[in-house]
XYZ file of C-alpha atoms in Angstrom:
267
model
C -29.433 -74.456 -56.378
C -33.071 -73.812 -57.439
C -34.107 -72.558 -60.864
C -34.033 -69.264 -60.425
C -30.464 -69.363 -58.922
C -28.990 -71.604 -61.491
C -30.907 -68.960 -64.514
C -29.152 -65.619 -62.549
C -26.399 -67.943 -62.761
C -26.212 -68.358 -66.249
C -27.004 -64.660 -67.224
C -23.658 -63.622 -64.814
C -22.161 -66.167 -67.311
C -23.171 -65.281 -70.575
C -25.163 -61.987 -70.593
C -25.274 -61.581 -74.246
C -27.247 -64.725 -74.905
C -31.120 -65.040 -73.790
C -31.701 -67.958 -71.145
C -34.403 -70.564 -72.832
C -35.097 -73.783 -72.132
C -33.452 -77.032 -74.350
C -36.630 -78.289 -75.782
C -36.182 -74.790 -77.229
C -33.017 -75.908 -79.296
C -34.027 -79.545 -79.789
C -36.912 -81.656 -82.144
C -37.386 -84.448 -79.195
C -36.135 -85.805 -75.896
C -37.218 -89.086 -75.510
C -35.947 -92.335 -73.552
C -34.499 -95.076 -76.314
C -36.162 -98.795 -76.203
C -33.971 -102.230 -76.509
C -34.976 -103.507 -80.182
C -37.187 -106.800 -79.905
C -35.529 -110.349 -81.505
C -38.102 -111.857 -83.539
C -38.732 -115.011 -85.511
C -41.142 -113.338 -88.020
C -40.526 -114.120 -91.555
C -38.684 -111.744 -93.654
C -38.127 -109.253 -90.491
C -34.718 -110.900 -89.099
C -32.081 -108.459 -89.811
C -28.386 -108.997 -88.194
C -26.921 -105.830 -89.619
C -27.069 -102.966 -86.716
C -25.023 -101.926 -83.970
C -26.184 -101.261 -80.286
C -24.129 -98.064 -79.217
C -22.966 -98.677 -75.409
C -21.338 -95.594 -73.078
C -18.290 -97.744 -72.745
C -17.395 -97.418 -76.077
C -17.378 -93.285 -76.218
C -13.714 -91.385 -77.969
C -12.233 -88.120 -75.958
C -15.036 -86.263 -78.249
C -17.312 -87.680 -77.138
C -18.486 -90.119 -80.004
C -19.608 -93.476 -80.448
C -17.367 -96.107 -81.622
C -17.445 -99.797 -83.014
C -15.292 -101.625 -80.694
C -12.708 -104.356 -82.621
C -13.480 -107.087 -80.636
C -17.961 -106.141 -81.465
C -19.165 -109.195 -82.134
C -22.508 -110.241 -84.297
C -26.071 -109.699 -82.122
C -28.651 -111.656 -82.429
C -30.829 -111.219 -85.674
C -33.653 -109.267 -84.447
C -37.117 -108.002 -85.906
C -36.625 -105.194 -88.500
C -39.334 -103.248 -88.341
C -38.180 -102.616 -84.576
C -34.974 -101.628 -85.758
C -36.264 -98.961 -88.429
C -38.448 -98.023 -85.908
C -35.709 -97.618 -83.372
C -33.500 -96.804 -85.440
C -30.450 -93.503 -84.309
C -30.224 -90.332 -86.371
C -26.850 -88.905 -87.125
C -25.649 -86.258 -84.164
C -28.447 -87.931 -81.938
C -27.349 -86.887 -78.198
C -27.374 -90.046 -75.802
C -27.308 -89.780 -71.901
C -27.346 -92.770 -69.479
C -30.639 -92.908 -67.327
C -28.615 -93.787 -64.580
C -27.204 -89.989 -64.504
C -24.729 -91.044 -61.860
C -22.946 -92.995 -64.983
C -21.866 -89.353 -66.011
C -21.519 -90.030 -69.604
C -22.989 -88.744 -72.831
C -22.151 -89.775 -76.581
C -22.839 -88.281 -79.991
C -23.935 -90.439 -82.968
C -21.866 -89.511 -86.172
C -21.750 -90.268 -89.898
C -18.985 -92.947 -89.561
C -21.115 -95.278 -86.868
C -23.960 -94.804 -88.782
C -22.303 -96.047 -92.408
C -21.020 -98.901 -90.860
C -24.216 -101.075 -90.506
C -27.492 -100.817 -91.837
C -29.305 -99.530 -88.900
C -27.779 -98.400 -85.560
C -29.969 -98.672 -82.195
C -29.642 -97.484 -78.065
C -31.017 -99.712 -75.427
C -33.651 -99.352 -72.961
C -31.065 -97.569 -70.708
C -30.456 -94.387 -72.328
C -32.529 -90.949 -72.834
C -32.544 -89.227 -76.890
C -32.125 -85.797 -77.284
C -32.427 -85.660 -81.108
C -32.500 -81.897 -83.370
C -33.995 -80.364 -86.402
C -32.897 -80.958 -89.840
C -31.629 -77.679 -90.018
C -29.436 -77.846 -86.758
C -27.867 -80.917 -87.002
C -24.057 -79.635 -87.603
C -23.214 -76.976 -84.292
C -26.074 -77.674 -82.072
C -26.004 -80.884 -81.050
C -22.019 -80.279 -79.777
C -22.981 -77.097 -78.099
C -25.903 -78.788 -76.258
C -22.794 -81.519 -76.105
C -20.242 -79.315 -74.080
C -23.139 -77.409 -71.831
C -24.251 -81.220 -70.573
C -20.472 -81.854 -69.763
C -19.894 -78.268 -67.602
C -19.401 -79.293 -64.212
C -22.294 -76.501 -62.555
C -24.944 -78.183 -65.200
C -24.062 -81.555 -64.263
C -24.325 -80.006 -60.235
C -27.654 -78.330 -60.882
C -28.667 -81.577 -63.233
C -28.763 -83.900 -59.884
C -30.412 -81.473 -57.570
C -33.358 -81.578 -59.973
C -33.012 -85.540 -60.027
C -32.939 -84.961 -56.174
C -36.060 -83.016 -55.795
C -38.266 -85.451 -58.165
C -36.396 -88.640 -56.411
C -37.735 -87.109 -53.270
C -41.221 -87.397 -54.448
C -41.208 -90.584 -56.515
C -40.666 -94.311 -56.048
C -37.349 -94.735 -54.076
C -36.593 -97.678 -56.788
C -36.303 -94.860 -59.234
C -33.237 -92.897 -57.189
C -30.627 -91.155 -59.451
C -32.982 -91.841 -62.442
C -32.493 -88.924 -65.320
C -36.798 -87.834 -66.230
C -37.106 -86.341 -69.877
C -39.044 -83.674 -68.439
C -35.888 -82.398 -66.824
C -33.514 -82.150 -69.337
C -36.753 -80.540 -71.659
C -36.578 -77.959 -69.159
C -32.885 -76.990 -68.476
C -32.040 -73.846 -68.833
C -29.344 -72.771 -71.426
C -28.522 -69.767 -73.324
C -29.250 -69.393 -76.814
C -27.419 -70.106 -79.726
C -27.291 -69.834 -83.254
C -25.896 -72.208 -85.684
C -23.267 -71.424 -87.624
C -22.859 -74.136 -90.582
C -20.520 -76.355 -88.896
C -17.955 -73.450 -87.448
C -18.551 -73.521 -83.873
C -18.245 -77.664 -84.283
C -15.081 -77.243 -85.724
C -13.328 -74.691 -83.570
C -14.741 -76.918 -80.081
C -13.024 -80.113 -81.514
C -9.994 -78.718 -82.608
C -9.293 -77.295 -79.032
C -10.302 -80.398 -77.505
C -7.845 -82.573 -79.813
C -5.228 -79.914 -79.005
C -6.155 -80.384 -74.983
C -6.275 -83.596 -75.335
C -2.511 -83.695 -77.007
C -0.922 -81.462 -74.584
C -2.094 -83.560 -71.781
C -0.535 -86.499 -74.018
C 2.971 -85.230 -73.731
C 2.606 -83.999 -70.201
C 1.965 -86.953 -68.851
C 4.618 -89.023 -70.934
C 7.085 -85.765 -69.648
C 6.147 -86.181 -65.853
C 7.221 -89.784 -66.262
C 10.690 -89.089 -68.071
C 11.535 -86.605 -65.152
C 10.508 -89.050 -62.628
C 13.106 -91.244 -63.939
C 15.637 -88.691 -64.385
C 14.695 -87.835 -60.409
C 15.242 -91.859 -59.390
C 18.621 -91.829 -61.557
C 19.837 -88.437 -59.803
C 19.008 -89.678 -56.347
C 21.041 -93.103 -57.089
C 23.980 -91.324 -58.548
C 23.980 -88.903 -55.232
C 24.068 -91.456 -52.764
C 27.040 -93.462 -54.370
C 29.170 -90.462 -55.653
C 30.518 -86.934 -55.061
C 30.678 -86.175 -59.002
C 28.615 -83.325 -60.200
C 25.093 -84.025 -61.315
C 24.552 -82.474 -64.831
C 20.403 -82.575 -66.667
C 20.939 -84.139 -70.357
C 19.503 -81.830 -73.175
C 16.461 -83.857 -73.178
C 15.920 -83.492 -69.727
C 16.260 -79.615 -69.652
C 14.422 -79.321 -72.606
C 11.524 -81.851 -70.737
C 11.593 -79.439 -67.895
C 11.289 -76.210 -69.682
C 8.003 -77.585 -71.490
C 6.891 -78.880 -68.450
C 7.112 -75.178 -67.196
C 5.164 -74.249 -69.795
C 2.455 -77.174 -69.652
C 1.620 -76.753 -65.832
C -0.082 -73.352 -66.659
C -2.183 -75.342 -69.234
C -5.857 -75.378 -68.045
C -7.417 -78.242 -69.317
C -11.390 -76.681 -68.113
C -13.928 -77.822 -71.265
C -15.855 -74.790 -69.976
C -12.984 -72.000 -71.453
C -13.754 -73.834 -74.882
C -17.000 -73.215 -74.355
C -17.397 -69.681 -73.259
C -14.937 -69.004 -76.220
C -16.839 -70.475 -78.826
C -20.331 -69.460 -77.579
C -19.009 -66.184 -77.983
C -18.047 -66.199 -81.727
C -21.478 -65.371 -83.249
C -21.720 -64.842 -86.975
C-alpha cells in the first residue's frame, strides 16, 4: 500500500478527523543512545534504570522487573543528558520486534534518572499534550493496517539502503505517518482506552481459565461414558461455565474498536 492508498484509507476510516502527519502531534522523534560508564570524578551515578521491551504490562508500560539488578555506575552528565520524559513513546529499531512501551510517573519516581539504549527510536510530546496523546499515538502504532503499511515503508527504504540495515525502523518514517487528528482532552480519552483494555484484558482472563474447566468436565464425561450406562448430568458450575462461555465467544478482543470509539468522543 503506497501513501496515497493507506491516506484514502484512513479518511474511509475516520472521515471526521483531518489526515496529518505525526510530527504534527509530537515535539521530537529521535533514536535513544546507550548512556556512557565513566570514571570521571563526581559524575558516577548508579541510580537509573534502563527500560527494556521485555519488561512492557498489557498497557503497554514500562516496568521494573523484581529480579533488576544494580548497573554499572555510569557518567551523569550522560544520564541527564539521556535522560526519559514521562509518557515518552519507545519503539524497537528492529520493527520486526513489534513492541512499543510508554514511560509513566511510577518508572520514573523510582530512580533518579531513567534511560533507553541505543536500540530504540523516541517519540516524545509537548508539555501541553502529555496526558491523551501519547496513548492515542499509543493505540494507532498497535492497529494491525499501521503496523502493515509501517513495514512496506521500511521495505521501500531497505530496498534502497545498505542490506545490513534490513527491517531497520528510520525516524523519518514514523515523522511522516499519516494519522488523523486529535485533540486532547485532559486525560479523558486516556482513561476511557485503559479502562476497556483492563476490562478486555479480564474477560479474556476468565475465558481462558473457563475453556480449561470445560475441558476437564469434557475428559471426566468421556471417562464416565465409556465405563457406565448412568445418565450424564453438567454440575451448576459447569452450566453456569458454559452459559458465560456463550456469552464470551462473541467478545471481540480488536484494540482497533477501542480506538475508533474513543477517537470519536471529541469534547
Amino acid at each position: 500500500m503506497n501513501k496515497q492508498e493507506f491516506i484514502a484509507a484512513l479518511q474511509t476510516k475516520f472521515p471526521s478527523n483531518e489526515i496529518v502527519t505525526l510530527k504534527e502531534l509530537t515535539k521530537s522523534i529521535t533514536g535513544t543512545s546507550k548512556v556512557r560508564v565513566g570514571n570521571i570524578r563526581n559524575r558516577q551515578c548508579s541510580e537509573y534504570f534502563e527500560v527494556s521491551f521485555k519488561h512492557i504490562n498489557k498497557l503497554n508500560h514500562f516496568f521494573i522487573p523484581t529480579d533488576h539488578k544494580k548497573l554499572e555506575a555510569a557518567n551523569e552528565t550522560s544520564l541527564g543528558h539521556q535522560a526519559l520524559c514521562y509518557h515518552n513513546l519507545l519503539l524497537p529499531r528492529r520493527y520486526t520486534i513489534g513492541k512499543i512501551g510508554l514511560v509513566t510517573n511510577e518508572l520514573l519516581r523510582a530512580n533518579r534518572y531513567t534511560v533507553g539504549n541505543n536500540n530504540m527510536i523516541k517519540i516524545d510530546f509537548k508539555y501541553n499534550v502529555i496526558e491523551d496523546t501519547p496513548v492515542y499515538v499509543l493505540e494507532y502504532l498497535k492497529l494491525e493496517f499501521v503496523k502493515e503499511y509501517i513495514k512496506s515503508q521500511i521495505e521501500i527504504l531497505d530496498a534502497k539502503h545498505n542490506p545490513k540495515t534490513k527491517n531497520l525502523l528510520r525516524t523519518s518514517i514514523l515523522e511522516e505517518l499519516p494519522i488523523p487528528s486529535f485533540k486532547e482532552q485532559d486525560g479523558y480519552y486516556k482513561k476511557s482506552i485503559e479502562s476497556k483494555l483492563y476490562k478486555l484484558e479480564l474477560l479474556s482472563s476468565i475465558k481462558k481459565k473457563m475453556e480449561f474447566i470445560l475441558t476437564q468436565a469434557d475428559k471426566r464425561i468421556f471417562k464416565k461414558g465409556l465405563n457406565s450406562h448412568e445418565e450424564i448430568h453438567f454440575t451448576p458450575e459447569t452450566l453456569e461455565c458454559i452459559e458465560m462461555l456463550d456469552g464470551l465467544k462473541k467478545l471481540d478482543d480488536k484494540i482497533s474498536e477501542c480506538f475508533k470509539d474513543a477517537i470519536d468522543m471529541k469534547s
